[in-house]
Amino acid sequence: MPMTTLRELTDELLRQEDTIRQGGGADGQQRQRRHGRLAVRERLALLLDEGRPFLEFGLWAAHGMYPDWGDVPAAGIVTGIGFVKSRPCLIAASDATVKAGAMFPQSIKKLLRAQRIAARFRLPVIYLVDSAGVFLPLQEDVFPDEDDFGRIFRNNAVMSAAGIPQYAAVMGNCIAGGAYLPVLCDKLLMTDGSQLCLAGPALVKAAIGQVVDPEELGGATMHSAISGTVDFHESSDESCLKRLRSLIDLLPAAAESTAPSDSETSLSASPPLHSVYDLVSGDGRGEYDVRDVMSGIVDGDSSQEYKAEFGLTLVTAFAKIGGHPVGIVANQKRRCKSSSGELQIGGVIYPDAADKAARFVMDCNQMRVPLVFLQDVQGFMVGKQVEQAGIIRAGAKLVNVVSNSIVPKLTVILGGSFGAGHYALCGKAYDPALILAWPSAKYAVMGAAQAADTLLALQLRDAERAGRTLSKEEIAGLRESIRERYTSQTDIRFGAARGWVDAIIPPPETRLWLQTALDILPPVTDGDFRTGVLQV
């Protein structure tokens, strides 16, 4: 069977993403039009500046996760960073064509992540609300916990107190507890025909026996003229979006901008990262020099490798991306020899490489230089020699300094992201401002082959204890079933559905995403870098 190339993986993923962006499809979009409303991506086209990138997060959210309830494309909510009147903003827009915009557990997780990104980047937030509220059949998974529905409103309040502007436009349904989101924002817009209330007419009648007209209960006119809840009463989606653009235009220029001068941003990568399709395999088995990948991301001739002759399975380098100074920590994916002549496997972290990377991360924090991690890691080396050399101690040091870093961190998973290597190179749990992945990325505790052998050994042990002897055919079948299940779970779409990465991106867009993030991330202006106790 021929191997799938990275280009083929990317093309297939882009085709699937086109389908996801259709949301509930033609029927759902036609239903919006019958209500006099636009579909979510039509709204975004009017809201966002033409010709500027929209960096969409969580497009794969909820993919394949709710088979009992059907497809939930993009978890029924569109999130990302876009530009409004040249101002970068975090957008969170309900897709009412998907289950009437109801919030599934992954919808909430996706929105919470968007709020964290907004807080980290200090971006104005625009919520386009058109949602039926929580998805009641799964209410036990969306209601009470610290990362459930109520956390959204807590974040609204905390971000407002932190001076992060928030705008909400009610452009459809906004019923029950979800009504708190727009009211906790700085400015609230509402269109004719929309509903904003704690309980709809049916629930009001069931609860207190009152029969009430929907407009009198929670319509735009009532909230504008009687309750005083709405700041701007708009006749249509189009006028509402135009108003939002004009309100964003009133914001003062960002006080702290890290964008470099025009002369710096004119620097380009050399060669373009399109050449990566000829460098990196789709299955993760091939070797490549990660410096070739880096050269397609950083500004031409800006890379200065740090400790280039030591700890060779990790490459550490100072460079610039769009004029921004960065420190890069990247897995080297080709075999190399240490100064002592030891053969070292590409993509594996050895004690010397971990020590080097930890020292480099500390240096970047001392200089206040953002960190970029390029992961293609199989994990840390195992065995008697490396244990005696202190692999756990060296790895713990790297985890410590990454955990305590005060500079912005950005992570891109190029290939494997396995085991503790994922942690040490700034995995999701280590607070990267963004974590991105190529279509070739794979996420798991260990690779499918190793996992299949490990789990098979456990099952064989259990069978032996039960007095059963498995045939060669049964053993082969068990191994293959375990391998297939594990392989499906290492697919990056599986991880993206669960929010483990912010976006799966085509490799040639890596520089665009990183440069845009660096353009708008606030600089580190205060705080001290401290590590606590390190084992030495």
XYZ file of C-alpha atoms in Angstrom:
536
model
C 0.000 0.000 0.000
C 1.608 3.333 -1.022
C 2.519 5.768 1.730
C 0.379 8.895 2.083
C 2.551 11.977 1.628
C 2.335 15.130 3.719
C 0.915 17.004 0.723
C -1.790 14.364 0.270
C -2.642 14.492 3.970
C -2.917 18.269 3.784
C -5.100 18.243 0.662
C -7.466 15.684 2.195
C -7.711 17.677 5.425
C -8.506 20.884 3.533
C -11.301 19.102 1.644
C -12.780 17.893 4.921
C -12.521 21.374 6.415
C -14.502 22.820 3.508
C -17.328 20.454 4.462
C -17.113 21.378 8.154
C -17.380 25.076 7.305
C -20.775 24.427 5.728
C -22.122 23.843 9.237
C -25.674 22.520 9.137
C -25.644 22.638 5.334
C -28.069 24.198 2.877
C -31.164 23.347 4.929
C -29.799 25.086 8.011
C -28.767 28.153 6.048
C -32.183 28.327 4.394
C -33.789 28.212 7.842
C -31.705 31.222 8.877
C -32.905 33.145 5.826
C -36.548 32.356 6.633
C -35.966 34.114 9.969
C -34.363 37.070 8.172
C -30.922 36.162 9.500
C -27.539 35.495 7.930
C -25.539 32.302 8.302
C -22.561 32.591 10.630
C -19.872 32.803 7.948
C -21.907 35.396 6.043
C -21.896 37.429 9.244
C -18.146 37.065 9.563
C -17.651 38.188 5.955
C -19.433 41.471 6.779
C -17.754 41.932 10.159
C -14.123 41.249 9.270
C -11.774 43.324 7.138
C -11.578 42.069 3.589
C -8.217 40.663 2.571
C -6.945 40.099 6.123
C -6.404 36.578 7.518
C -8.927 34.969 9.840
C -7.022 32.539 12.078
C -9.743 30.064 12.991
C -9.477 27.952 16.131
C -11.166 24.673 16.910
C -12.588 23.947 13.473
C -12.379 20.219 14.249
C -13.997 20.581 17.677
C -16.481 17.791 18.483
C -15.588 15.897 15.282
C -16.981 12.371 15.630
C -17.593 12.779 19.352
C -21.401 12.626 19.549
C -22.534 9.708 17.374
C -25.813 9.406 19.307
C -26.765 12.963 18.330
C -25.390 13.251 14.816
C -22.690 15.536 13.459
C -21.899 18.742 15.348
C -19.620 20.589 12.859
C -17.090 22.836 14.608
C -19.085 22.248 17.829
C -21.669 24.739 16.566
C -19.508 27.808 17.220
C -16.868 29.618 15.149
C -13.892 31.111 17.006
C -10.710 32.778 15.854
C -8.640 35.928 15.553
C -9.732 38.322 12.826
C -9.263 41.990 11.996
C -12.013 44.597 12.378
C -11.109 48.096 11.223
C -7.462 46.911 11.248
C -7.792 45.959 14.920
C -7.144 42.287 15.832
C -10.142 40.860 17.700
C -11.169 37.504 19.113
C -14.403 36.390 17.471
C -16.833 33.852 18.956
C -19.905 33.366 16.775
C -22.737 30.855 17.231
C -23.663 28.706 14.239
C -27.431 28.353 14.499
C -27.462 25.938 11.550
C -25.892 23.314 13.850
C -28.414 22.039 16.416
C -29.861 25.578 16.665
C -26.515 26.729 18.063
C -26.952 24.580 21.197
C -23.864 24.298 23.389
C -22.407 20.786 23.644
C -19.618 19.996 26.131
C -17.003 20.587 23.414
C -18.704 23.866 22.415
C -18.125 25.130 25.938
C -14.554 23.885 26.019
C -13.931 25.642 22.712
C -15.400 28.945 23.899
C -13.438 28.813 27.152
C -10.227 28.301 25.192
C -11.110 31.279 22.993
C -11.591 33.413 26.099
C -8.200 32.306 27.450
C -6.555 33.241 24.154
C -8.275 36.641 24.234
C -7.033 37.240 27.769
C -3.485 36.137 26.905
C -3.339 38.334 23.785
C -5.429 41.103 25.438
C -7.701 41.228 22.405
C -11.171 42.804 22.230
C -13.801 40.055 22.090
C -16.848 40.061 19.813
C -19.591 37.528 20.564
C -22.230 36.948 17.880
C -24.942 35.148 19.854
C -27.533 32.956 18.126
C -27.906 29.932 20.382
C -30.603 27.770 21.913
C -28.484 27.433 25.078
C -27.050 24.253 26.555
C -27.763 20.927 24.871
C -30.084 19.522 27.525
C -29.592 15.789 26.848
C -25.954 16.261 27.923
C -26.656 18.760 30.706
C -24.659 16.748 33.264
C -21.524 17.444 31.215
C -22.079 21.167 30.689
C -23.481 22.613 33.877
C -21.663 22.641 37.236
C -17.919 22.065 37.019
C -15.120 24.634 36.998
C -14.626 24.208 33.241
C -18.327 24.065 32.360
C -20.898 26.637 31.244
C -20.713 28.902 34.280
C -17.002 29.506 33.716
C -17.879 31.480 30.577
C -19.667 34.136 32.628
C -16.932 34.180 35.249
C -14.456 34.881 32.457
C -16.703 37.667 31.092
C -16.555 39.394 34.462
C -12.829 38.873 35.027
C -11.867 40.071 31.539
C -14.050 43.161 31.929
C -12.296 43.957 35.207
C -8.952 43.501 33.425
C -9.921 46.134 30.840
C -10.390 43.747 27.909
C -13.270 45.142 25.802
C -16.151 42.732 25.134
C -18.993 43.274 22.675
C -22.039 41.030 22.349
C -24.571 41.078 19.532
C -27.738 39.043 20.101
C -28.700 38.030 16.580
C -31.201 35.254 17.260
C -32.017 33.209 20.336
C -30.317 33.840 23.660
C -32.346 32.004 26.257
C -31.892 30.823 29.871
C -28.461 30.990 31.534
C -26.804 31.947 28.246
C -28.497 35.347 28.549
C -25.886 36.334 31.115
C -23.058 36.345 28.543
C -24.197 39.413 26.565
C -25.280 41.291 29.674
C -21.841 40.764 31.245
C -20.187 42.397 28.197
C -19.280 46.076 27.904
C -21.651 46.741 25.015
C -24.782 44.879 23.979
C -26.417 45.036 20.564
C -29.642 43.265 19.582
C -31.489 42.773 16.313
C -35.228 42.789 15.675
C -36.734 39.323 15.902
C -34.172 38.135 18.471
C -34.953 36.836 21.961
C -33.071 37.587 25.189
C -34.679 36.151 28.326
C -34.094 33.745 31.197
C -37.069 31.613 30.138
C -39.040 31.422 26.901
C -42.828 31.704 26.717
C -43.407 27.941 27.090
C -41.290 27.682 30.242
C -42.874 30.815 31.725
C -46.303 29.299 31.242
C -45.207 25.988 32.774
C -43.481 27.679 35.728
C -45.944 30.412 36.720
C -48.921 29.975 34.417
C -48.369 33.296 32.682
C -49.112 33.608 28.974
C -46.808 36.204 27.455
C -45.963 37.503 23.977
C -42.339 36.710 22.969
C -41.606 40.348 22.075
C -42.919 41.613 25.424
C -40.942 38.923 27.222
C -37.534 39.389 25.624
C -37.605 41.207 22.304
C -35.234 43.897 21.102
C -37.796 46.696 21.434
C -38.657 45.725 25.011
C -35.003 45.520 26.078
C -34.165 48.801 24.351
C -37.129 50.873 25.549
C -38.367 49.207 28.777
C -35.745 47.097 30.571
C -32.863 49.266 29.298
C -30.681 46.178 28.907
C -29.710 46.722 25.278
C -27.344 49.523 24.269
C -27.948 49.450 20.495
C -31.182 48.301 18.863
C -30.531 47.207 15.289
C -33.021 46.389 12.541
C -31.027 43.638 10.832
C -27.884 41.554 10.876
C -26.301 43.892 8.349
C -26.896 47.052 10.412
C -25.765 45.268 13.576
C -22.464 44.188 12.023
C -21.899 47.659 10.595
C -22.456 49.085 14.088
C -19.977 46.628 15.585
C -17.329 47.729 13.114
C -17.923 51.375 13.970
C -17.710 50.658 17.709
C -14.431 48.788 17.321
C -13.143 51.750 15.313
C -13.618 53.927 18.418
C -11.120 51.928 20.447
C -7.809 53.678 21.062
C -4.764 52.258 19.366
C -3.195 49.428 21.326
C -0.937 50.964 23.956
C 1.577 48.155 23.672
C 2.348 46.846 20.220
C 5.100 44.404 19.414
C 4.754 44.801 15.662
C 8.122 45.678 14.112
C 8.771 48.367 11.560
C 7.948 47.959 7.859
C 11.594 47.384 7.041
C 11.699 44.471 9.457
C 8.454 42.863 8.330
C 9.624 42.893 4.725
C 12.074 40.155 5.611
C 10.904 36.832 4.227
C 11.637 33.208 4.883
C 14.115 31.530 2.578
C 13.289 29.139 1.022
C 9.455 29.246 1.202
C 7.976 26.537 3.407
C 6.177 24.941 0.433
C 9.391 22.942 0.063
C 8.541 21.162 3.329
C 6.355 18.757 1.352
C 9.581 17.358 -0.102
C 11.294 17.212 3.304
C 8.860 15.716 5.802
C 7.063 12.408 5.334
C 3.379 11.952 6.003
C 3.806 8.910 8.262
C 6.532 10.303 10.517
C 9.038 7.567 9.649
C 11.419 9.515 7.456
C 14.409 11.499 8.619
C 14.940 15.201 7.901
C 17.056 18.074 9.150
C 14.777 20.341 11.169
C 16.995 23.298 10.251
C 15.544 23.036 6.730
C 12.051 23.422 8.185
C 13.178 26.338 10.357
C 14.665 28.118 7.340
C 11.186 28.228 5.784
C 9.720 29.867 8.900
C 12.300 32.402 10.094
C 13.525 35.549 8.391
C 16.280 34.856 5.910
C 19.786 34.600 7.444
C 18.481 35.455 10.933
C 19.071 32.065 12.595
C 21.947 31.747 15.077
C 22.226 28.235 16.477
C 22.986 27.955 20.200
C 25.334 25.181 21.417
C 25.304 23.730 17.901
C 27.800 20.938 18.732
C 26.161 19.728 21.936
C 22.910 17.892 22.671
C 22.339 17.264 18.985
C 18.818 15.761 19.089
C 17.411 19.151 20.001
C 18.209 22.233 17.917
C 18.138 25.531 19.799
C 18.503 28.794 17.921
C 17.884 32.503 18.148
C 16.149 33.906 15.062
C 13.562 36.417 13.872
C 10.086 35.833 12.474
C 8.644 38.873 10.728
C 11.234 40.985 12.527
C 10.365 39.569 15.970
C 13.236 38.019 17.948
C 12.425 34.467 19.040
C 14.107 31.473 20.589
C 13.385 28.169 18.833
C 13.550 24.711 20.419
C 13.104 21.991 17.793
C 13.484 18.222 17.612
C 16.191 17.101 15.230
C 14.750 14.217 13.194
C 17.912 12.670 11.806
C 20.379 10.358 13.478
C 23.516 11.938 14.833
C 26.580 11.096 16.902
C 27.533 12.727 20.172
C 31.085 13.914 20.791
C 31.762 10.579 22.515
C 30.704 8.687 19.383
C 27.325 7.544 20.720
C 24.684 7.120 18.026
C 21.577 9.124 18.952
C 18.138 8.573 17.404
C 16.381 11.521 15.786
C 13.277 12.738 17.583
C 14.416 11.315 20.936
C 15.527 13.537 23.820
C 18.803 12.550 25.513
C 20.190 14.010 28.774
C 22.605 16.380 27.009
C 19.845 17.728 24.740
C 17.491 18.265 27.685
C 20.213 20.122 29.598
C 20.945 22.309 26.586
C 17.299 23.145 25.981
C 16.689 23.979 29.648
C 19.659 26.364 29.638
C 18.390 27.946 26.402
C 14.856 28.442 27.745
C 16.291 30.150 30.827
C 18.383 32.417 28.608
C 15.319 33.403 26.539
C 13.447 34.317 29.706
C 16.414 36.382 30.868
C 16.351 38.255 27.527
C 12.509 38.433 27.409
C 12.510 36.650 24.026
C 9.381 34.636 23.068
C 9.794 30.878 22.634
C 8.720 28.771 19.654
C 8.661 24.986 20.072
C 8.699 22.722 16.995
C 7.716 19.238 18.130
C 8.424 15.970 16.347
C 9.272 13.934 19.406
C 9.138 10.234 20.216
C 9.887 10.884 23.895
C 12.882 10.683 26.207
C 15.525 7.993 25.736
C 15.211 4.950 27.986
C 17.660 2.342 29.238
C 20.397 1.817 31.834
C 22.931 4.223 30.353
C 20.636 7.252 30.179
C 19.078 6.527 33.575
C 22.564 6.547 35.099
C 23.309 9.739 33.179
C 20.336 11.426 34.884
C 17.704 11.498 32.136
C 14.884 12.020 34.648
C 16.740 14.875 36.312
C 17.525 16.545 32.989
C 13.967 16.114 31.761
C 12.546 17.497 35.005
C 14.766 20.559 34.651
C 13.397 21.211 31.148
C 9.801 20.745 32.331
C 10.473 23.127 35.224
C 11.856 25.994 33.173
C 9.152 25.664 30.491
C 6.475 25.647 33.207
C 7.845 28.779 34.850
C 8.613 30.737 31.673
C 7.203 34.255 31.670
C 7.750 34.920 27.961
C 5.088 34.081 25.338
C 5.244 30.467 24.155
C 4.034 29.132 20.797
C 4.022 25.431 19.936
C 3.790 23.718 16.534
C 3.495 19.925 16.330
C 5.096 18.831 13.054
C 4.976 15.066 13.540
C 5.029 12.913 16.662
C 4.110 14.344 20.042
C 4.555 11.403 22.351
C 4.960 10.869 26.067
C 6.826 13.248 28.307
C 8.443 14.793 25.232
C 5.078 16.455 24.564
C 5.179 17.931 28.064
C 8.782 19.101 28.032
C 8.397 20.874 24.686
C 5.439 22.977 25.829
C 2.416 20.784 25.296
C -1.130 22.003 25.899
C -0.854 21.725 29.699
C 2.095 24.155 29.736
C 0.161 27.223 28.636
C 1.315 27.956 25.095
C -0.416 31.076 23.813
C -1.253 28.960 20.746
C -0.671 25.280 20.016
C -0.851 24.367 16.334
C -0.405 21.128 14.411
C 0.412 19.983 10.911
C -1.773 17.279 9.304
C 1.087 14.817 9.923
C 0.963 15.359 13.696
C 0.255 12.464 16.044
C -0.639 12.657 19.723
C -0.355 9.838 22.277
C 1.469 8.505 25.328
C 3.495 6.315 22.960
C 3.504 5.208 19.328
C 0.941 2.725 18.048
C 3.463 -0.114 17.584
C 4.900 0.232 21.097
C 1.427 0.589 22.588
C 0.176 -2.503 20.758
C 3.085 -4.598 22.065
C 2.668 -3.268 25.620
C -1.098 -3.770 25.784
C -0.832 -7.162 24.079
C 1.659 -8.322 26.733
C -0.839 -7.372 29.439
C -3.658 -9.265 27.729
C -1.463 -12.330 27.259
C -0.559 -12.222 30.942
C -4.232 -12.041 31.898
C -5.037 -14.981 29.599
C -2.214 -17.024 31.105
C -3.457 -16.318 34.626
C -6.924 -17.443 33.540
C -5.469 -20.710 32.242
C -6.063 -19.888 28.576
C -3.554 -20.387 25.785
C -4.061 -18.136 22.776
C -3.268 -19.351 19.273
C -0.906 -17.485 16.972
C -3.906 -16.313 14.953
C -5.645 -14.969 18.080
C -2.491 -13.164 19.164
C -2.048 -11.614 15.722
C -5.695 -10.524 15.693
C -5.393 -8.956 19.139
C -2.240 -7.095 18.158
C -3.858 -5.718 15.002
C -7.078 -4.626 16.748
C -5.090 -2.819 19.432
C -2.877 -1.194 16.819
C -5.842 -0.022 14.733
C -7.631 1.451 17.742
C -4.507 3.200 18.956
C -3.668 4.491 15.473
C -7.119 6.079 15.120
C -6.639 7.821 18.454
C -3.208 9.191 17.516
C -4.684 10.886 14.403
C -4.433 14.626 14.997
C -8.118 15.062 14.111
C -8.956 12.970 17.176
C -6.945 15.376 19.335
C -8.268 18.478 17.591
C -11.850 17.323 18.198
C -11.079 17.347 21.915
C -9.376 20.736 21.918
C -5.831 19.452 22.380
C -4.635 21.779 19.604
C -6.030 25.160 18.581
C -5.826 24.495 14.847
C -4.539 22.048 12.255
C -2.730 24.179 9.711
C -1.225 23.564 6.246
C 2.573 23.563 6.692
C 3.112 26.568 4.365
C 0.912 28.692 6.697
C 3.169 28.118 9.724
C 5.025 31.389 9.324
C 1.756 33.333 8.832
C 0.293 31.978 12.081
C 3.468 32.521 14.094
C 4.132 36.006 12.734
C 0.524 37.117 13.289
C 0.640 35.821 16.858
C 3.945 37.593 17.515
C 2.568 40.802 15.976
C -0.267 40.989 18.502
C 1.056 39.274 21.633
C 1.760 41.834 24.360
C 5.405 42.002 25.427
C 6.582 40.876 28.839
C 6.950 44.037 30.888
C 7.019 42.791 34.473
C 7.421 39.671 36.559
C 10.549 37.739 37.445
C 11.600 34.415 36.005
C 12.028 31.930 38.833
C 12.344 28.152 38.749
C 12.315 27.015 42.347
C 14.476 24.012 43.190
C 16.258 22.178 40.364
C 17.874 18.754 40.779
C 21.558 19.111 39.908
